[in-house]
Amino acid sequence: MLTLRQIKAFSSQGYCVVKDPKIADLKSKIREDLKKVALLIAAKMPDYTTLAKELSNESFEKILNQLNQHEQGQVAKITPVLYEAFPKYHSVLGLLDNKFIIRLCKALGLSHPSPSTVPVSRIDRPGNAFYDTPWHQDGWYTMFCPNAVTFWLPVTKLRRDMGLIQVVPKSHVQGLLPFKKFDEGYEPYVAANAQQLNSKTKEVMVRDDEVLVFNQYLLHKSGINTSNKCRVSLQLRYNDLSTMTDVFSTFTPVHAVKVKNRQEELLRVWSLS
């Protein structure tokens, strides 16, 4: 569980890395389950049926890398399906009620932790930067919970060249920061002062027995995957029901009308300033 030093670091820096053997066990179980999902889906797709049989005894990482290599030079077919399927699998959904994760939430000050979304998955493929996230705050999509947190779990074992999460320490203390529309990739928004952040950043290594947890006002972005391997991660996001200033009629805040209206309102205000 968290030490007093880690709790203080989370409070002052906006993030901390938690190390525990339970995390390694958790990730190992997730890899085995997602391996089954990947092989089952590949077996149903004519272009991948033979490859799925050949890879049946391989590791999750090798399966993902081989499937990715198989679709190089053509429109991605299987990766988008896996992106949708991974976070919907029952054991991944079950992470939201994992006792260890819930205890971490409470240790970090969430009196009544409540998932703000279903788990989110990312499959960051080598050399594909279109889906990389620019500088942003998760709070832009939560909006109405000041102490909301995000857990970032790399499912594949990380190397530095696979792209580490980059953060701006202490940026959470400023609360909700201005953003603007982002036209260079998939994400809708980017920090308005993104050009000024590069000298203030820190890369965060997260090993197999670790998880990164951060305040949703912390500025962060994806690291660039310059390796030849896929980076797969899961994000778990929690609100605190006791501090939320508004509630939604949808489980996914990014789709809530109130959140969208607030985003548009802030964009108008910031455009005039």
mmCIF file of C-alpha atoms in Angstrom:
data_model
loop_
_atom_site.group_PDB
_atom_site.id
_atom_site.type_symbol
_atom_site.label_atom_id
_atom_site.label_comp_id
_atom_site.label_asym_id
_atom_site.label_seq_id
_atom_site.Cartn_x
_atom_site.Cartn_y
_atom_site.Cartn_z
ATOM 1 C CA MET A 1 0.000 0.000 0.000
ATOM 2 C CA LEU A 2 1.019 3.622 -0.265
ATOM 3 C CA THR A 3 3.666 5.084 2.018
ATOM 4 C CA LEU A 4 3.354 8.539 3.553
ATOM 5 C CA ARG A 5 6.158 9.673 1.227
ATOM 6 C CA GLN A 6 4.202 8.513 -1.847
ATOM 7 C CA ILE A 7 1.045 10.246 -0.650
ATOM 8 C CA LYS A 8 3.003 13.478 -0.136
ATOM 9 C CA ALA A 9 4.584 13.118 -3.600
ATOM 10 C CA PHE A 10 1.156 12.623 -5.156
ATOM 11 C CA SER A 11 -0.129 15.717 -3.388
ATOM 12 C CA SER A 12 2.837 17.938 -4.318
ATOM 13 C CA GLN A 13 3.828 16.563 -7.749
ATOM 14 C CA GLY A 14 0.408 15.413 -8.977
ATOM 15 C CA TYR A 15 1.428 11.805 -9.548
ATOM 16 C CA CYS A 16 3.221 8.823 -8.046
ATOM 17 C CA VAL A 17 4.343 5.372 -9.128
ATOM 18 C CA VAL A 18 3.087 2.551 -6.917
ATOM 19 C CA LYS A 19 5.144 -0.656 -6.705
ATOM 20 C CA ASP A 20 3.639 -3.906 -5.412
ATOM 21 C CA PRO A 21 3.844 -7.643 -6.300
ATOM 22 C CA LYS A 22 0.043 -7.619 -6.636
ATOM 23 C CA ILE A 23 0.399 -5.335 -9.655
ATOM 24 C CA ALA A 24 2.711 -7.764 -11.472
ATOM 25 C CA ASP A 25 0.252 -10.596 -10.768
ATOM 26 C CA LEU A 26 -2.623 -8.452 -12.002
ATOM 27 C CA LYS A 27 -0.859 -7.577 -15.253
ATOM 28 C CA SER A 28 0.146 -11.202 -15.845
ATOM 29 C CA LYS A 29 -3.513 -12.255 -15.563
ATOM 30 C CA ILE A 30 -4.593 -9.447 -17.904
ATOM 31 C CA ARG A 31 -2.001 -10.491 -20.501
ATOM 32 C CA GLU A 32 -3.233 -14.087 -20.439
ATOM 33 C CA ASP A 33 -6.852 -12.992 -20.825
ATOM 34 C CA LEU A 34 -6.139 -10.501 -23.616
ATOM 35 C CA LYS A 35 -4.034 -13.130 -25.402
ATOM 36 C CA LYS A 36 -7.170 -15.301 -25.577
ATOM 37 C CA VAL A 37 -9.200 -12.356 -26.874
ATOM 38 C CA ALA A 38 -6.628 -11.513 -29.561
ATOM 39 C CA LEU A 39 -6.392 -15.123 -30.786
ATOM 40 C CA LEU A 40 -10.159 -15.626 -30.816
ATOM 41 C CA ILE A 41 -10.677 -12.462 -32.855
ATOM 42 C CA ALA A 42 -7.798 -13.244 -35.232
ATOM 43 C CA ALA A 43 -9.178 -16.744 -35.837
ATOM 44 C CA LYS A 44 -12.486 -15.228 -36.998
ATOM 45 C CA MET A 45 -10.829 -12.953 -39.585
ATOM 46 C CA PRO A 46 -9.935 -14.731 -42.871
ATOM 47 C CA ASP A 47 -6.665 -12.830 -43.339
ATOM 48 C CA TYR A 48 -5.450 -13.830 -39.870
ATOM 49 C CA THR A 49 -6.792 -17.379 -39.327
ATOM 50 C CA THR A 50 -3.564 -19.183 -40.220
ATOM 51 C CA LEU A 51 -1.433 -16.740 -38.252
ATOM 52 C CA ALA A 52 -3.656 -17.175 -35.188
ATOM 53 C CA LYS A 53 -3.018 -20.931 -35.222
ATOM 54 C CA GLU A 54 0.730 -20.414 -35.577
ATOM 55 C CA LEU A 55 0.806 -18.004 -32.635
ATOM 56 C CA SER A 56 -1.363 -19.994 -30.223
ATOM 57 C CA ASN A 57 1.545 -20.863 -27.899
ATOM 58 C CA GLU A 58 3.285 -17.477 -28.020
ATOM 59 C CA SER A 59 3.229 -14.655 -25.468
ATOM 60 C CA PHE A 60 0.716 -11.815 -25.575
ATOM 61 C CA GLU A 61 3.450 -9.365 -26.613
ATOM 62 C CA LYS A 62 4.630 -11.536 -29.527
ATOM 63 C CA ILE A 63 1.071 -12.117 -30.710
ATOM 64 C CA LEU A 64 0.351 -8.361 -30.803
ATOM 65 C CA ASN A 65 3.619 -7.606 -32.579
ATOM 66 C CA GLN A 66 3.087 -10.330 -35.189
ATOM 67 C CA LEU A 67 -0.498 -9.237 -35.861
ATOM 68 C CA ASN A 68 0.711 -5.659 -36.252
ATOM 69 C CA GLN A 69 3.480 -6.681 -38.664
ATOM 70 C CA HIS A 70 0.969 -8.715 -40.674
ATOM 71 C CA GLU A 71 -1.049 -5.585 -41.474
ATOM 72 C CA GLN A 72 1.897 -3.316 -42.273
ATOM 73 C CA GLY A 73 1.470 -1.418 -45.529
ATOM 74 C CA GLN A 74 -2.303 -1.850 -45.583
ATOM 75 C CA VAL A 75 -5.356 -0.442 -43.835
ATOM 76 C CA ALA A 76 -5.382 -1.708 -40.249
ATOM 77 C CA LYS A 77 -8.079 -4.343 -39.822
ATOM 78 C CA ILE A 78 -7.459 -6.187 -36.601
ATOM 79 C CA THR A 79 -5.914 -3.460 -34.415
ATOM 80 C CA PRO A 80 -9.115 -1.331 -34.317
ATOM 81 C CA VAL A 81 -11.121 -4.428 -33.353
ATOM 82 C CA LEU A 82 -8.722 -5.303 -30.529
ATOM 83 C CA TYR A 83 -8.804 -1.674 -29.362
ATOM 84 C CA GLU A 84 -12.576 -1.996 -28.935
ATOM 85 C CA ALA A 85 -12.575 -5.534 -27.551
ATOM 86 C CA PHE A 86 -9.837 -5.371 -24.909
ATOM 87 C CA PRO A 87 -11.514 -2.944 -22.448
ATOM 88 C CA LYS A 88 -14.878 -4.740 -22.757
ATOM 89 C CA TYR A 89 -13.557 -8.138 -21.651
ATOM 90 C CA HIS A 90 -14.993 -9.218 -18.292
ATOM 91 C CA SER A 91 -11.683 -9.411 -16.404
ATOM 92 C CA VAL A 92 -10.701 -5.923 -17.597
ATOM 93 C CA LEU A 93 -14.084 -4.506 -16.606
ATOM 94 C CA GLY A 94 -13.572 -6.237 -13.265
ATOM 95 C CA LEU A 95 -10.518 -4.054 -12.613
ATOM 96 C CA LEU A 96 -12.887 -1.200 -11.776
ATOM 97 C CA ASP A 97 -13.884 -3.023 -8.599
ATOM 98 C CA ASN A 98 -10.427 -4.410 -7.814
ATOM 99 C CA LYS A 99 -9.945 -4.149 -4.038
ATOM 100 C CA PHE A 100 -6.300 -3.112 -4.337
ATOM 101 C CA ILE A 101 -7.131 -0.280 -6.783
ATOM 102 C CA ILE A 102 -10.041 0.917 -4.644
ATOM 103 C CA ARG A 103 -7.808 0.997 -1.552
ATOM 104 C CA LEU A 104 -5.300 3.108 -3.487
ATOM 105 C CA CYS A 105 -8.090 5.527 -4.442
ATOM 106 C CA LYS A 106 -9.090 5.934 -0.820
ATOM 107 C CA ALA A 107 -5.488 6.344 0.319
ATOM 108 C CA LEU A 108 -5.198 9.219 -2.184
ATOM 109 C CA GLY A 109 -8.198 11.019 -0.731
ATOM 110 C CA LEU A 110 -11.205 9.765 -2.716
ATOM 111 C CA SER A 111 -13.806 9.140 -0.034
ATOM 112 C CA HIS A 112 -16.274 7.480 -2.396
ATOM 113 C CA PRO A 113 -14.390 6.357 -5.543
ATOM 114 C CA SER A 114 -16.660 5.768 -8.509
ATOM 115 C CA PRO A 115 -15.498 4.809 -12.032
ATOM 116 C CA SER A 116 -16.031 7.722 -14.397
ATOM 117 C CA THR A 117 -15.740 5.532 -17.508
ATOM 118 C CA VAL A 118 -15.300 1.934 -18.507
ATOM 119 C CA PRO A 119 -11.589 1.067 -18.784
ATOM 120 C CA VAL A 120 -9.835 2.683 -21.738
ATOM 121 C CA SER A 121 -7.265 0.795 -23.799
ATOM 122 C CA ARG A 122 -4.481 2.064 -26.032
ATOM 123 C CA ILE A 123 -2.506 0.119 -28.624
ATOM 124 C CA ASP A 124 0.382 2.373 -29.613
ATOM 125 C CA ARG A 125 1.914 0.870 -32.742
ATOM 126 C CA PRO A 126 5.500 1.495 -33.821
ATOM 127 C CA GLY A 127 5.890 4.495 -36.097
ATOM 128 C CA ASN A 128 2.215 5.520 -35.922
ATOM 129 C CA ALA A 129 1.970 8.919 -34.247
ATOM 130 C CA PHE A 130 -1.536 9.921 -35.418
ATOM 131 C CA TYR A 131 -3.188 8.592 -32.249
ATOM 132 C CA ASP A 132 -0.545 9.935 -29.840
ATOM 133 C CA THR A 133 -2.116 12.218 -27.261
ATOM 134 C CA PRO A 134 -0.741 15.795 -27.094
ATOM 135 C CA TRP A 135 -0.368 17.763 -23.854
ATOM 136 C CA HIS A 136 -3.696 17.544 -22.039
ATOM 137 C CA GLN A 137 -5.486 17.145 -18.733
ATOM 138 C CA ASP A 138 -7.937 14.283 -18.203
ATOM 139 C CA GLY A 139 -9.894 16.861 -16.208
ATOM 140 C CA TRP A 140 -11.061 18.424 -19.474
ATOM 141 C CA TYR A 141 -13.330 15.408 -19.842
ATOM 142 C CA THR A 142 -14.212 14.910 -16.175
ATOM 143 C CA MET A 143 -14.843 18.633 -15.561
ATOM 144 C CA PHE A 144 -16.879 18.366 -12.370
ATOM 145 C CA CYS A 145 -14.645 16.431 -9.961
ATOM 146 C CA PRO A 146 -11.596 18.281 -8.568
ATOM 147 C CA ASN A 147 -9.827 15.241 -7.087
ATOM 148 C CA ALA A 148 -10.487 12.687 -9.851
ATOM 149 C CA VAL A 149 -7.605 10.310 -10.570
ATOM 150 C CA THR A 150 -6.331 8.158 -13.440
ATOM 151 C CA PHE A 151 -4.460 4.855 -13.141
ATOM 152 C CA TRP A 152 -2.172 4.073 -16.103
ATOM 153 C CA LEU A 153 -1.263 0.389 -16.415
ATOM 154 C CA PRO A 154 1.118 -0.644 -19.189
ATOM 155 C CA VAL A 155 0.098 -4.204 -20.063
ATOM 156 C CA THR A 156 3.161 -4.874 -22.201
ATOM 157 C CA LYS A 157 6.507 -4.625 -20.427
ATOM 158 C CA LEU A 158 7.908 -1.171 -21.138
ATOM 159 C CA ARG A 159 11.210 -0.160 -22.656
ATOM 160 C CA ARG A 160 12.193 3.469 -22.922
ATOM 161 C CA ASP A 161 12.040 3.428 -26.744
ATOM 162 C CA MET A 162 8.419 2.239 -26.608
ATOM 163 C CA GLY A 163 7.449 5.694 -25.365
ATOM 164 C CA LEU A 164 7.009 6.677 -21.731
ATOM 165 C CA ILE A 165 4.270 8.893 -20.362
ATOM 166 C CA GLN A 166 5.525 12.477 -20.067
ATOM 167 C CA VAL A 167 4.228 14.711 -17.279
ATOM 168 C CA VAL A 168 4.612 18.287 -16.073
ATOM 169 C CA PRO A 169 5.161 17.920 -12.309
ATOM 170 C CA LYS A 170 3.049 20.206 -10.088
ATOM 171 C CA SER A 171 0.880 21.350 -13.013
ATOM 172 C CA HIS A 172 -2.186 19.981 -11.215
ATOM 173 C CA VAL A 173 -2.058 22.753 -8.608
ATOM 174 C CA GLN A 174 -3.246 25.247 -11.257
ATOM 175 C CA GLY A 175 -6.545 23.423 -11.668
ATOM 176 C CA LEU A 176 -8.278 23.363 -15.031
ATOM 177 C CA LEU A 177 -5.958 24.910 -17.633
ATOM 178 C CA PRO A 178 -6.928 26.523 -20.960
ATOM 179 C CA PHE A 179 -7.113 24.259 -24.003
ATOM 180 C CA LYS A 180 -7.696 24.751 -27.700
ATOM 181 C CA LYS A 181 -8.827 22.566 -30.574
ATOM 182 C CA PHE A 182 -6.215 20.128 -31.880
ATOM 183 C CA ASP A 183 -6.091 19.583 -35.657
ATOM 184 C CA GLU A 184 -2.903 17.527 -35.969
ATOM 185 C CA GLY A 185 -4.152 14.158 -34.752
ATOM 186 C CA TYR A 186 -7.030 12.174 -33.328
ATOM 187 C CA GLU A 187 -7.487 13.961 -30.002
ATOM 188 C CA PRO A 188 -9.929 16.928 -29.910
ATOM 189 C CA TYR A 189 -7.950 19.319 -27.670
ATOM 190 C CA VAL A 190 -4.413 20.344 -26.720
ATOM 191 C CA ALA A 191 -3.085 22.575 -23.931
ATOM 192 C CA ALA A 192 -3.126 26.204 -25.072
ATOM 193 C CA ASN A 193 0.448 26.674 -23.831
ATOM 194 C CA ALA A 194 1.767 23.373 -25.236
ATOM 195 C CA GLN A 195 4.729 25.046 -26.961
ATOM 196 C CA GLN A 196 6.046 26.292 -23.613
ATOM 197 C CA LEU A 197 5.990 22.943 -21.787
ATOM 198 C CA ASN A 198 8.900 20.962 -23.201
ATOM 199 C CA SER A 199 11.492 22.322 -20.760
ATOM 200 C CA LYS A 200 9.342 21.454 -17.722
ATOM 201 C CA THR A 201 8.597 17.804 -18.431
ATOM 202 C CA LYS A 202 9.582 14.481 -16.967
ATOM 203 C CA GLU A 203 9.354 10.967 -18.414
ATOM 204 C CA VAL A 204 7.896 8.354 -16.078
ATOM 205 C CA MET A 205 9.077 4.738 -16.285
ATOM 206 C CA VAL A 206 6.456 2.245 -15.114
ATOM 207 C CA ARG A 207 7.781 -1.282 -14.615
ATOM 208 C CA ASP A 208 5.852 -4.526 -14.631
ATOM 209 C CA ASP A 209 5.193 -4.470 -10.878
ATOM 210 C CA GLU A 210 4.156 -0.807 -10.930
ATOM 211 C CA VAL A 211 1.224 1.424 -11.806
ATOM 212 C CA LEU A 212 1.209 5.170 -12.416
ATOM 213 C CA VAL A 213 -1.568 7.152 -10.737
ATOM 214 C CA PHE A 214 -2.099 10.870 -11.274
ATOM 215 C CA ASN A 215 -4.472 13.707 -10.493
ATOM 216 C CA GLN A 216 -6.635 14.444 -13.535
ATOM 217 C CA TYR A 217 -5.434 18.060 -13.574
ATOM 218 C CA LEU A 218 -1.852 16.886 -14.223
ATOM 219 C CA LEU A 219 -0.626 17.854 -17.693
ATOM 220 C CA HIS A 220 0.653 14.784 -19.518
ATOM 221 C CA LYS A 221 1.046 13.279 -22.976
ATOM 222 C CA SER A 222 1.976 10.079 -24.801
ATOM 223 C CA GLY A 223 5.583 9.206 -25.409
ATOM 224 C CA ILE A 224 6.485 8.404 -29.025
ATOM 225 C CA ASN A 225 6.890 4.696 -29.770
ATOM 226 C CA THR A 226 10.137 4.487 -31.770
ATOM 227 C CA SER A 227 10.621 0.772 -31.098
ATOM 228 C CA ASN A 228 9.522 -2.159 -33.252
ATOM 229 C CA LYS A 229 6.999 -3.351 -30.659
ATOM 230 C CA CYS A 230 3.414 -2.430 -29.761
ATOM 231 C CA ARG A 231 2.757 -0.677 -26.459
ATOM 232 C CA VAL A 232 -0.535 -1.736 -24.888
ATOM 233 C CA SER A 233 -1.930 0.069 -21.857
ATOM 234 C CA LEU A 234 -5.123 0.385 -19.847
ATOM 235 C CA GLN A 235 -6.445 3.470 -18.086
ATOM 236 C CA LEU A 236 -8.806 3.360 -15.115
ATOM 237 C CA ARG A 237 -10.457 6.658 -14.187
ATOM 238 C CA TYR A 238 -12.264 7.429 -10.935
ATOM 239 C CA ASN A 239 -14.336 10.325 -9.661
ATOM 240 C CA ASP A 240 -15.100 10.984 -6.017
ATOM 241 C CA LEU A 241 -18.858 11.086 -5.525
ATOM 242 C CA SER A 242 -18.427 13.162 -2.382
ATOM 243 C CA THR A 243 -16.730 16.068 -4.233
ATOM 244 C CA MET A 244 -18.461 16.038 -7.632
ATOM 245 C CA THR A 245 -20.165 19.339 -8.357
ATOM 246 C CA ASP A 246 -22.481 17.781 -10.934
ATOM 247 C CA VAL A 247 -23.599 14.324 -12.022
ATOM 248 C CA PHE A 248 -24.336 12.930 -15.459
ATOM 249 C CA SER A 249 -26.999 10.927 -17.213
ATOM 250 C CA THR A 250 -24.342 8.898 -19.002
ATOM 251 C CA PHE A 251 -21.600 6.646 -17.636
ATOM 252 C CA THR A 252 -18.986 8.157 -19.953
ATOM 253 C CA PRO A 253 -18.353 11.848 -19.127
ATOM 254 C CA VAL A 254 -16.822 12.606 -22.532
ATOM 255 C CA HIS A 255 -20.287 11.939 -24.004
ATOM 256 C CA ALA A 256 -22.186 13.948 -21.398
ATOM 257 C CA VAL A 257 -24.025 16.973 -22.754
ATOM 258 C CA LYS A 258 -23.019 18.991 -19.676
ATOM 259 C CA VAL A 259 -19.327 18.272 -20.290
ATOM 260 C CA LYS A 260 -19.546 19.166 -23.984
ATOM 261 C CA ASN A 261 -21.411 22.380 -23.199
ATOM 262 C CA ARG A 262 -18.814 23.323 -20.597
ATOM 263 C CA GLN A 263 -15.966 22.618 -23.052
ATOM 264 C CA GLU A 264 -17.543 24.877 -25.681
ATOM 265 C CA GLU A 265 -18.198 27.590 -23.098
ATOM 266 C CA LEU A 266 -14.554 27.579 -21.981
ATOM 267 C CA LEU A 267 -13.285 27.629 -25.572
ATOM 268 C CA ARG A 268 -15.358 30.766 -26.221
ATOM 269 C CA VAL A 269 -14.072 32.460 -23.063
ATOM 270 C CA TRP A 270 -10.424 31.613 -23.763
ATOM 271 C CA SER A 271 -10.688 32.719 -27.401
ATOM 272 C CA LEU A 272 -11.617 36.210 -26.192
ATOM 273 C CA SER A 273 -8.814 36.495 -23.663
#
